[in-house]
Amino acid sequence: MDVHSVSAAMPEMPAMVDGVKLAAVAAVLYVMVRCLNLKSPTASPDLFFQDSPLARHLLKSCPLLTKEYVPPLLWGKSGHVQTVLYGKMGRVSCPQPHGLRKTVLMPDGSSSTFDLFEALAPHSTGEDFTMVICPGIANHSEKTYIRTFVDHAQRSGYRCAVLNHLGALASIKLTAPRMFTYGCTWEYGAMVRRVRKLYPNTKLVVVGFSMGGNIVCKFLGEDRENQEGVACCISVGQGYSALIASPTFLQWDNFRRFYNFMMADNMKRIILSHKELLLGDGNGKRPSCLQEMDFNRLYTATSLMQIDDVIMRKFHGYSTLQDYYEKESCAPFLQNIKVPMLLVNALDDPIVHSSLLVIPRTLAEKKENVMFALTLHGGHLGYFEGAVLLPEPLTWMDKLIVEYANAVAQWSKAPCAASDK
């Protein structure tokens, strides 16, 4: 190439570089629009219910059920971002509610604990209410999303009792060779009984998050007596049936297999933190329920199902994983619940497969006491709200639970409610 050809090509170089930059920016924007679902619309929740006086009252008294849920503009329409932020951050500007820790000795020698937080204001009805709260898998009262919700509930006139899942708090050692499992209601039931004993005149609002939603619904449906004194039940983000969910948890679509791996890794850490009591004392002595366990399978497990098969089902004597999932899921017990019940899920939840949502939808269409709210966005227990980038301290979920409980409390005092029973 001669000098004239080189000089002729030089003016074109900046234009080529600018073209590459523009193409790169366009590619990044395209990925952002697709991955963050920026073109996805915002909408009010899809509601499934039977027309009844209670349902009509709820629609009038719970604006959050009928108004548009607006997540943060730049990232809030991604269920993955909502889920990851909930898991890593929990909430923004987390308050520090002060509670009193209670211990209940279980028949098998386990020491179950829960934290009790007194209301910071009178309830709007003038009555005494206690929210009995069951957190998600491996969670407890010190999690930021629990603290934020408890503070909001306290300021709204609710006493709160929060279960600490057996073995989840590093500061509390196990006193028997057993830890929390997917559907065991023993510790939650012990907490409810203690609250009833401490406050005989209180009305209970049952609240469960994710796995905790399965536990509270199963608890209420196991025995009709468990529903005595219960004003209502709210379950957020649960999957209803582990038997149906387990095969979907091994699928890579929507990255569920990755979430499965991360939760399994966390479960292994918790189990190994109680290694001496759960896995033996170093002298070859193991709990009788785990005598035949292959511990190499625990160390190499990459899914919750493998851990459940190796350890969790054996705490309660289940011979197969299928039997464990079938018996520990709340789905068979939902029909037995008579108190008002709100079930909430997000369509973009990357953990709960959409096939599982047939269960609450069918239930709500058959039972007058059940309402199912399905949001377009929210992820798994995210439900952040905000204008553009920074989310608000309180989430849509935090506010909805209190709003629904208030509506039921008002309904129970209304003359039409008394005559309708």
Tab-separated table of C-alpha atoms in Angstrom:
chain	number	residue	atom	x	y	z
A	1	MET	CA	0.000	0.000	0.000
A	2	ASP	CA	1.452	3.423	-0.935
A	3	VAL	CA	1.419	6.555	1.224
A	4	HIS	CA	-1.616	7.980	-0.531
A	5	SER	CA	-3.661	4.798	0.149
A	6	VAL	CA	-2.743	4.844	3.863
A	7	SER	CA	-3.636	8.486	4.236
A	8	ALA	CA	-6.918	7.887	2.448
A	9	ALA	CA	-7.812	5.073	4.873
A	10	MET	CA	-6.950	7.077	8.005
A	11	PRO	CA	-10.115	9.234	8.046
A	12	GLU	CA	-12.209	6.075	8.001
A	13	MET	CA	-10.617	4.644	11.195
A	14	PRO	CA	-12.419	6.907	13.736
A	15	ALA	CA	-15.707	6.124	12.039
A	16	MET	CA	-15.022	2.385	12.309
A	17	VAL	CA	-14.112	2.712	16.004
A	18	ASP	CA	-17.275	4.717	16.651
A	19	GLY	CA	-19.252	2.044	14.862
A	20	VAL	CA	-17.773	-0.680	17.071
A	21	LYS	CA	-18.583	1.366	20.182
A	22	LEU	CA	-22.135	1.905	19.071
A	23	ALA	CA	-22.523	-1.790	18.306
A	24	ALA	CA	-21.155	-2.678	21.764
A	25	VAL	CA	-23.514	-0.222	23.466
A	26	ALA	CA	-26.425	-1.572	21.438
A	27	ALA	CA	-25.507	-5.133	22.428
A	28	VAL	CA	-25.312	-4.193	26.112
A	29	LEU	CA	-28.658	-2.404	25.937
A	30	TYR	CA	-30.231	-5.373	24.180
A	31	VAL	CA	-28.961	-7.742	26.869
A	32	MET	CA	-30.207	-5.387	29.601
A	33	VAL	CA	-33.636	-5.094	28.026
A	34	ARG	CA	-33.913	-8.864	27.603
A	35	CYS	CA	-32.336	-9.998	30.898
A	36	LEU	CA	-33.868	-7.284	33.052
A	37	ASN	CA	-37.242	-7.556	31.294
A	38	LEU	CA	-37.370	-3.796	30.878
A	39	LYS	CA	-40.151	-4.076	28.312
A	40	SER	CA	-42.319	-6.121	30.659
A	41	PRO	CA	-45.438	-4.203	31.777
A	42	THR	CA	-46.377	-3.540	35.370
A	43	ALA	CA	-49.754	-4.745	36.566
A	44	SER	CA	-51.931	-5.414	39.562
A	45	PRO	CA	-51.891	-8.997	40.885
A	46	ASP	CA	-54.061	-11.610	39.235
A	47	LEU	CA	-56.584	-12.610	41.886
A	48	PHE	CA	-58.338	-15.958	42.163
A	49	PHE	CA	-61.230	-16.302	44.599
A	50	GLN	CA	-64.900	-17.129	44.963
A	51	ASP	CA	-67.309	-14.255	45.137
A	52	SER	CA	-68.362	-13.911	48.771
A	53	PRO	CA	-68.970	-11.164	51.358
A	54	LEU	CA	-65.460	-11.753	52.733
A	55	ALA	CA	-63.845	-11.494	49.298
A	56	ARG	CA	-65.733	-8.275	48.514
A	57	HIS	CA	-64.643	-6.832	51.856
A	58	LEU	CA	-61.009	-7.732	51.153
A	59	LEU	CA	-61.084	-6.103	47.723
A	60	LYS	CA	-62.368	-2.884	49.299
A	61	SER	CA	-60.055	-2.964	52.317
A	62	CYS	CA	-56.796	-4.122	50.664
A	63	PRO	CA	-55.815	-1.583	47.984
A	64	LEU	CA	-52.539	-3.433	47.363
A	65	LEU	CA	-54.481	-6.375	45.971
A	66	THR	CA	-56.091	-4.293	43.259
A	67	LYS	CA	-53.556	-1.560	42.498
A	68	GLU	CA	-50.541	-1.869	40.219
A	69	TYR	CA	-47.404	-3.326	41.775
A	70	VAL	CA	-44.480	-1.200	40.529
A	71	PRO	CA	-40.998	-2.650	41.101
A	72	PRO	CA	-37.826	-0.523	40.702
A	73	LEU	CA	-37.602	0.495	37.043
A	74	LEU	CA	-34.058	-0.599	36.153
A	75	TRP	CA	-33.920	-4.052	37.775
A	76	GLY	CA	-37.165	-4.799	39.570
A	77	LYS	CA	-38.754	-6.658	36.662
A	78	SER	CA	-36.103	-9.375	36.831
A	79	GLY	CA	-37.104	-12.197	39.135
A	80	HIS	CA	-33.445	-13.215	39.389
A	81	VAL	CA	-32.282	-9.776	40.580
A	82	GLN	CA	-35.168	-9.536	43.048
A	83	THR	CA	-34.336	-13.010	44.388
A	84	VAL	CA	-30.586	-12.410	44.651
A	85	LEU	CA	-31.043	-9.047	46.360
A	86	TYR	CA	-33.462	-10.608	48.851
A	87	GLY	CA	-30.983	-13.427	49.524
A	88	LYS	CA	-27.899	-11.233	49.876
A	89	MET	CA	-29.305	-7.991	51.226
A	90	GLY	CA	-32.692	-8.912	52.609
A	91	ARG	CA	-33.938	-5.380	53.001
A	92	VAL	CA	-32.727	-1.765	52.938
A	93	SER	CA	-32.057	0.246	56.120
A	94	CYS	CA	-32.906	-2.733	58.291
A	95	PRO	CA	-34.338	-1.803	61.726
A	96	GLN	CA	-33.274	-3.623	64.896
A	97	PRO	CA	-36.419	-4.651	66.804
A	98	HIS	CA	-35.778	-5.766	70.367
A	99	GLY	CA	-37.245	-9.108	71.353
A	100	LEU	CA	-37.081	-11.692	74.093
A	101	ARG	CA	-35.832	-15.165	73.225
A	102	LYS	CA	-37.881	-18.081	74.500
A	103	THR	CA	-36.842	-21.740	74.652
A	104	VAL	CA	-39.174	-24.726	74.494
A	105	LEU	CA	-37.818	-28.173	75.369
A	106	MET	CA	-39.214	-30.711	72.913
A	107	PRO	CA	-40.104	-34.324	73.858
A	108	ASP	CA	-37.042	-35.682	72.023
A	109	GLY	CA	-34.673	-33.369	73.916
A	110	SER	CA	-34.396	-30.733	71.171
A	111	SER	CA	-34.350	-27.117	72.316
A	112	SER	CA	-36.617	-25.045	70.094
A	113	THR	CA	-36.344	-21.256	70.310
A	114	PHE	CA	-38.431	-18.336	69.145
A	115	ASP	CA	-38.165	-14.580	69.588
A	116	LEU	CA	-41.047	-12.546	70.992
A	117	PHE	CA	-41.523	-8.891	70.018
A	118	GLU	CA	-44.191	-6.790	71.724
A	119	ALA	CA	-46.420	-4.428	69.738
A	120	LEU	CA	-45.255	-0.810	69.645
A	121	ALA	CA	-48.751	0.641	69.230
A	122	PRO	CA	-52.360	-0.404	69.917
A	123	HIS	CA	-54.070	-2.321	67.145
A	124	SER	CA	-56.618	-0.308	65.157
A	125	THR	CA	-59.449	-2.573	66.359
A	126	GLY	CA	-58.454	-2.280	70.022
A	127	GLU	CA	-58.000	-6.073	70.209
A	128	ASP	CA	-54.921	-8.158	70.949
A	129	PHE	CA	-53.230	-9.815	67.944
A	130	THR	CA	-50.067	-11.887	67.680
A	131	MET	CA	-48.397	-12.770	64.409
A	132	VAL	CA	-46.827	-16.231	64.673
A	133	ILE	CA	-44.189	-16.208	61.943
A	134	CYS	CA	-42.352	-19.083	60.299
A	135	PRO	CA	-39.338	-17.942	58.193
A	136	GLY	CA	-37.987	-19.581	55.040
A	137	ILE	CA	-35.499	-22.438	54.768
A	138	ALA	CA	-32.576	-22.162	57.209
A	139	ASN	CA	-33.831	-18.730	58.326
A	140	HIS	CA	-34.508	-17.203	61.737
A	141	SER	CA	-35.486	-14.019	63.575
A	142	GLU	CA	-32.136	-12.323	62.890
A	143	LYS	CA	-32.558	-12.283	59.104
A	144	THR	CA	-32.936	-8.758	57.746
A	145	TYR	CA	-36.191	-9.416	55.864
A	146	ILE	CA	-37.709	-10.809	59.066
A	147	ARG	CA	-36.489	-7.861	61.147
A	148	THR	CA	-37.908	-5.351	58.677
A	149	PHE	CA	-41.281	-7.063	58.567
A	150	VAL	CA	-41.431	-7.483	62.370
A	151	ASP	CA	-40.723	-3.774	62.900
A	152	HIS	CA	-43.531	-2.846	60.490
A	153	ALA	CA	-45.947	-5.280	62.135
A	154	GLN	CA	-45.055	-4.016	65.633
A	155	ARG	CA	-45.749	-0.422	64.617
A	156	SER	CA	-49.096	-1.586	63.213
A	157	GLY	CA	-50.201	-3.014	66.571
A	158	TYR	CA	-49.116	-6.645	66.254
A	159	ARG	CA	-47.099	-8.660	68.728
A	160	CYS	CA	-44.760	-10.974	66.782
A	161	ALA	CA	-43.404	-14.417	67.609
A	162	VAL	CA	-40.740	-15.636	65.171
A	163	LEU	CA	-39.583	-19.238	65.030
A	164	ASN	CA	-35.846	-19.899	64.808
A	165	HIS	CA	-35.558	-23.036	62.692
A	166	LEU	CA	-33.857	-25.804	64.642
A	167	GLY	CA	-30.129	-25.630	63.894
A	168	ALA	CA	-30.296	-22.462	61.760
A	169	LEU	CA	-28.811	-20.070	64.342
A	170	ALA	CA	-25.069	-20.605	64.763
A	171	SER	CA	-25.241	-19.195	68.299
A	172	ILE	CA	-27.679	-21.918	69.449
A	173	LYS	CA	-26.340	-25.449	69.603
A	174	LEU	CA	-28.524	-28.464	69.032
A	175	THR	CA	-29.354	-30.470	72.137
A	176	ALA	CA	-30.608	-33.566	70.275
A	177	PRO	CA	-29.619	-35.214	66.973
A	178	ARG	CA	-32.320	-33.523	64.883
A	179	MET	CA	-32.661	-30.256	62.953
A	180	PHE	CA	-35.423	-28.529	61.000
A	181	THR	CA	-36.937	-30.271	57.997
A	182	TYR	CA	-39.144	-29.209	55.100
A	183	GLY	CA	-42.528	-29.987	56.633
A	184	CYS	CA	-41.978	-30.684	60.340
A	185	THR	CA	-44.517	-28.671	62.347
A	186	TRP	CA	-43.323	-29.701	65.820
A	187	GLU	CA	-41.343	-26.567	66.666
A	188	TYR	CA	-43.899	-24.221	65.128
A	189	GLY	CA	-46.702	-25.934	67.057
A	190	ALA	CA	-44.705	-25.632	70.283
A	191	MET	CA	-44.288	-21.899	69.680
A	192	VAL	CA	-48.016	-21.435	69.016
A	193	ARG	CA	-48.922	-23.321	72.201
A	194	ARG	CA	-46.525	-21.201	74.272
A	195	VAL	CA	-47.933	-17.981	72.806
A	196	ARG	CA	-51.480	-19.113	73.591
A	197	LYS	CA	-50.446	-19.888	77.151
A	198	LEU	CA	-48.730	-16.518	77.597
A	199	TYR	CA	-51.574	-14.537	75.994
A	200	PRO	CA	-54.843	-16.472	76.385
A	201	ASN	CA	-56.957	-13.689	74.835
A	202	THR	CA	-54.809	-13.001	71.798
A	203	LYS	CA	-55.925	-13.723	68.252
A	204	LEU	CA	-53.321	-15.349	66.047
A	205	VAL	CA	-52.270	-14.272	62.566
A	206	VAL	CA	-50.350	-17.150	60.996
A	207	VAL	CA	-47.578	-16.040	58.606
A	208	GLY	CA	-45.180	-18.212	56.593
A	209	PHE	CA	-42.455	-17.325	54.113
A	210	SER	CA	-41.352	-19.848	51.441
A	211	MET	CA	-40.704	-23.164	53.262
A	212	GLY	CA	-42.326	-21.541	56.303
A	213	GLY	CA	-45.508	-21.191	54.255
A	214	ASN	CA	-45.572	-24.943	53.760
A	215	ILE	CA	-45.095	-25.500	57.494
A	216	VAL	CA	-47.830	-23.110	58.676
A	217	CYS	CA	-50.405	-24.404	56.173
A	218	LYS	CA	-49.594	-27.992	57.056
A	219	PHE	CA	-49.849	-27.130	60.765
A	220	LEU	CA	-53.312	-25.612	60.365
A	221	GLY	CA	-54.589	-28.451	58.192
A	222	GLU	CA	-53.188	-31.300	60.299
A	223	ASP	CA	-55.640	-30.780	63.157
A	224	ARG	CA	-58.771	-28.624	63.320
A	225	GLU	CA	-57.846	-27.651	66.888
A	226	ASN	CA	-54.767	-25.867	65.523
A	227	GLN	CA	-57.111	-23.343	63.896
A	228	GLU	CA	-58.736	-22.309	67.168
A	229	GLY	CA	-58.101	-18.648	67.905
A	230	VAL	CA	-56.560	-18.103	64.455
A	231	ALA	CA	-57.828	-14.979	62.682
A	232	CYS	CA	-56.192	-15.727	59.316
A	233	CYS	CA	-53.244	-17.278	57.501
A	234	ILE	CA	-50.856	-15.639	55.005
A	235	SER	CA	-48.373	-17.688	52.979
A	236	VAL	CA	-45.862	-16.021	50.633
A	237	GLY	CA	-43.636	-17.698	48.053
A	238	GLN	CA	-44.128	-21.346	48.956
A	239	GLY	CA	-44.190	-24.274	46.517
A	240	TYR	CA	-47.041	-26.340	48.063
A	241	SER	CA	-45.764	-29.772	47.005
A	242	ALA	CA	-42.149	-30.951	47.255
A	243	LEU	CA	-43.135	-34.078	45.364
A	244	ILE	CA	-44.112	-32.052	42.302
A	245	ALA	CA	-41.355	-29.466	42.781
A	246	SER	CA	-38.400	-31.861	43.105
A	247	PRO	CA	-38.064	-32.779	39.391
A	248	THR	CA	-38.403	-29.113	38.361
A	249	PHE	CA	-35.589	-28.240	40.765
A	250	LEU	CA	-33.214	-30.324	38.664
A	251	GLN	CA	-33.997	-28.420	35.478
A	252	TRP	CA	-31.702	-25.698	34.173
A	253	ASP	CA	-34.403	-23.477	32.717
A	254	ASN	CA	-34.654	-20.216	34.665
A	255	PHE	CA	-31.436	-21.342	36.465
A	256	ARG	CA	-33.376	-23.423	39.021
A	257	ARG	CA	-30.588	-26.012	39.086
A	258	PHE	CA	-28.138	-23.280	40.087
A	259	TYR	CA	-30.396	-22.050	42.913
A	260	ASN	CA	-30.770	-25.667	44.000
A	261	PHE	CA	-26.987	-26.028	44.169
A	262	MET	CA	-26.570	-22.828	46.211
A	263	MET	CA	-29.256	-23.804	48.723
A	264	ALA	CA	-27.791	-27.302	49.018
A	265	ASP	CA	-24.380	-25.799	49.718
A	266	ASN	CA	-25.882	-23.677	52.488
A	267	MET	CA	-27.652	-26.703	53.960
A	268	LYS	CA	-24.393	-28.662	54.012
A	269	ARG	CA	-22.702	-25.844	55.922
A	270	ILE	CA	-25.477	-25.847	58.529
A	271	ILE	CA	-25.407	-29.637	58.913
A	272	LEU	CA	-21.622	-29.696	59.224
A	273	SER	CA	-21.716	-26.905	61.819
A	274	HIS	CA	-23.531	-29.447	64.034
A	275	LYS	CA	-21.317	-32.281	62.869
A	276	GLU	CA	-20.488	-33.835	66.252
A	277	LEU	CA	-24.105	-34.218	67.339
A	278	LEU	CA	-25.649	-35.064	63.966
A	279	LEU	CA	-22.899	-37.126	62.383
A	280	GLY	CA	-21.238	-38.712	65.406
A	281	ASP	CA	-18.928	-37.783	68.257
A	282	GLY	CA	-15.707	-38.777	66.521
A	283	ASN	CA	-15.694	-42.239	68.076
A	284	GLY	CA	-17.953	-43.772	65.466
A	285	LYS	CA	-21.127	-43.154	67.490
A	286	ARG	CA	-23.988	-41.865	65.376
A	287	PRO	CA	-27.671	-41.201	66.044
A	288	SER	CA	-29.658	-44.380	65.469
A	289	CYS	CA	-31.674	-42.792	62.654
A	290	LEU	CA	-28.445	-42.097	60.741
A	291	GLN	CA	-26.567	-45.325	61.405
A	292	GLU	CA	-26.744	-46.565	57.820
A	293	MET	CA	-26.055	-43.247	56.163
A	294	ASP	CA	-23.319	-42.941	53.546
A	295	PHE	CA	-21.621	-39.707	54.589
A	296	ASN	CA	-19.669	-39.461	51.365
A	297	ARG	CA	-23.010	-38.745	49.683
A	298	LEU	CA	-23.489	-35.734	51.950
A	299	TYR	CA	-20.103	-34.233	51.143
A	300	THR	CA	-20.620	-34.696	47.403
A	301	ALA	CA	-24.295	-33.643	47.319
A	302	THR	CA	-25.100	-30.910	44.831
A	303	SER	CA	-28.875	-30.699	45.325
A	304	LEU	CA	-31.367	-30.391	48.164
A	305	MET	CA	-32.940	-33.664	47.070
A	306	GLN	CA	-29.694	-35.541	47.659
A	307	ILE	CA	-29.347	-34.036	51.143
A	308	ASP	CA	-32.990	-34.781	51.928
A	309	ASP	CA	-32.449	-38.390	50.872
A	310	VAL	CA	-29.186	-38.806	52.767
A	311	ILE	CA	-30.181	-37.093	56.030
A	312	MET	CA	-33.422	-35.144	56.318
A	313	ARG	CA	-35.979	-37.876	55.687
A	314	LYS	CA	-34.246	-40.108	58.248
A	315	PHE	CA	-34.909	-37.725	61.135
A	316	HIS	CA	-38.581	-38.726	60.872
A	317	GLY	CA	-38.185	-42.322	59.773
A	318	TYR	CA	-39.291	-42.064	56.152
A	319	SER	CA	-38.123	-45.044	54.115
A	320	THR	CA	-38.076	-43.217	50.774
A	321	LEU	CA	-37.612	-39.665	49.571
A	322	GLN	CA	-40.933	-39.818	47.723
A	323	ASP	CA	-42.751	-40.752	50.927
A	324	TYR	CA	-41.008	-37.919	52.781
A	325	TYR	CA	-41.993	-35.311	50.191
A	326	GLU	CA	-45.549	-36.590	49.895
A	327	LYS	CA	-46.221	-36.644	53.645
A	328	GLU	CA	-44.384	-33.402	54.499
A	329	SER	CA	-46.017	-31.189	51.853
A	330	CYS	CA	-48.982	-29.022	52.792
A	331	ALA	CA	-50.956	-29.694	49.570
A	332	PRO	CA	-53.036	-32.588	51.022
A	333	PHE	CA	-53.918	-30.502	54.097
A	334	LEU	CA	-55.031	-27.263	52.448
A	335	GLN	CA	-58.646	-28.418	52.059
A	336	ASN	CA	-58.925	-28.734	55.857
A	337	ILE	CA	-58.205	-25.057	56.566
A	338	LYS	CA	-61.323	-23.032	57.356
A	339	VAL	CA	-59.871	-19.669	58.434
A	340	PRO	CA	-59.389	-16.834	55.903
A	341	MET	CA	-56.235	-17.531	53.930
A	342	LEU	CA	-54.149	-15.453	51.517
A	343	LEU	CA	-51.683	-17.271	49.275
A	344	VAL	CA	-49.146	-15.134	47.381
A	345	ASN	CA	-46.711	-16.069	44.616
A	346	ALA	CA	-44.794	-14.283	41.854
A	347	LEU	CA	-44.928	-15.494	38.271
A	348	ASP	CA	-41.217	-14.681	37.810
A	349	ASP	CA	-40.110	-16.593	40.912
A	350	PRO	CA	-37.078	-18.562	39.626
A	351	ILE	CA	-37.396	-21.166	42.385
A	352	VAL	CA	-41.115	-22.019	42.346
A	353	HIS	CA	-42.056	-23.544	38.985
A	354	SER	CA	-45.249	-22.266	37.389
A	355	SER	CA	-46.741	-25.792	37.368
A	356	LEU	CA	-46.980	-25.616	41.170
A	357	LEU	CA	-49.261	-22.589	40.999
A	358	VAL	CA	-52.144	-24.779	39.823
A	359	ILE	CA	-52.492	-25.889	43.455
A	360	PRO	CA	-53.352	-22.502	45.033
A	361	ARG	CA	-55.354	-21.406	42.002
A	362	THR	CA	-57.575	-24.500	42.110
A	363	LEU	CA	-57.974	-24.181	45.875
A	364	ALA	CA	-59.008	-20.511	45.669
A	365	GLU	CA	-61.567	-21.291	42.985
A	366	LYS	CA	-63.199	-23.923	45.220
A	367	LYS	CA	-63.045	-22.470	48.751
A	368	GLU	CA	-64.623	-19.206	49.856
A	369	ASN	CA	-62.041	-18.596	52.586
A	370	VAL	CA	-59.061	-18.634	50.184
A	371	MET	CA	-57.681	-15.877	47.971
A	372	PHE	CA	-54.687	-16.438	45.694
A	373	ALA	CA	-52.698	-13.399	44.514
A	374	LEU	CA	-50.277	-13.955	41.634
A	375	THR	CA	-47.994	-11.034	40.797
A	376	LEU	CA	-46.182	-10.582	37.507
A	377	HIS	CA	-42.956	-9.581	39.256
A	378	GLY	CA	-41.392	-9.991	42.693
A	379	GLY	CA	-39.032	-12.958	42.399
A	380	HIS	CA	-38.662	-15.220	45.408
A	381	LEU	CA	-39.626	-13.137	48.464
A	382	GLY	CA	-38.255	-9.970	46.846
A	383	TYR	CA	-41.232	-7.740	46.073
A	384	PHE	CA	-39.069	-4.620	46.249
A	385	GLU	CA	-40.686	-1.315	45.376
A	386	GLY	CA	-39.014	1.902	44.234
A	387	ALA	CA	-38.863	4.526	41.524
A	388	VAL	CA	-35.764	3.835	39.416
A	389	LEU	CA	-32.761	2.284	41.155
A	390	LEU	CA	-32.916	2.310	44.958
A	391	PRO	CA	-35.691	0.229	46.584
A	392	GLU	CA	-37.828	1.417	49.464
A	393	PRO	CA	-37.146	-0.038	52.951
A	394	LEU	CA	-40.583	-1.678	53.123
A	395	THR	CA	-41.588	-4.043	50.349
A	396	TRP	CA	-44.953	-4.668	48.757
A	397	MET	CA	-45.026	-8.015	50.574
A	398	ASP	CA	-44.380	-6.446	54.005
A	399	LYS	CA	-47.222	-3.986	53.553
A	400	LEU	CA	-49.655	-6.515	52.034
A	401	ILE	CA	-49.414	-8.955	54.961
A	402	VAL	CA	-50.292	-6.255	57.495
A	403	GLU	CA	-52.981	-4.794	55.238
A	404	TYR	CA	-54.653	-8.186	54.790
A	405	ALA	CA	-54.462	-8.975	58.519
A	406	ASN	CA	-56.027	-5.598	59.307
A	407	ALA	CA	-58.836	-6.241	56.829
A	408	VAL	CA	-59.629	-9.629	58.369
A	409	ALA	CA	-59.530	-8.109	61.861
A	410	GLN	CA	-62.057	-5.479	60.784
A	411	TRP	CA	-64.202	-8.131	59.109
A	412	SER	CA	-64.332	-10.278	62.239
A	413	LYS	CA	-65.793	-7.335	64.194
A	414	ALA	CA	-68.405	-6.451	61.574
A	415	PRO	CA	-72.009	-7.585	62.223
A	416	CYS	CA	-72.261	-9.041	58.691
A	417	ALA	CA	-69.298	-11.300	59.380
A	418	ALA	CA	-70.873	-12.646	62.561
A	419	SER	CA	-74.152	-13.403	60.795
A	420	ASP	CA	-72.345	-14.985	57.847
A	421	LYS	CA	-70.574	-17.589	60.020
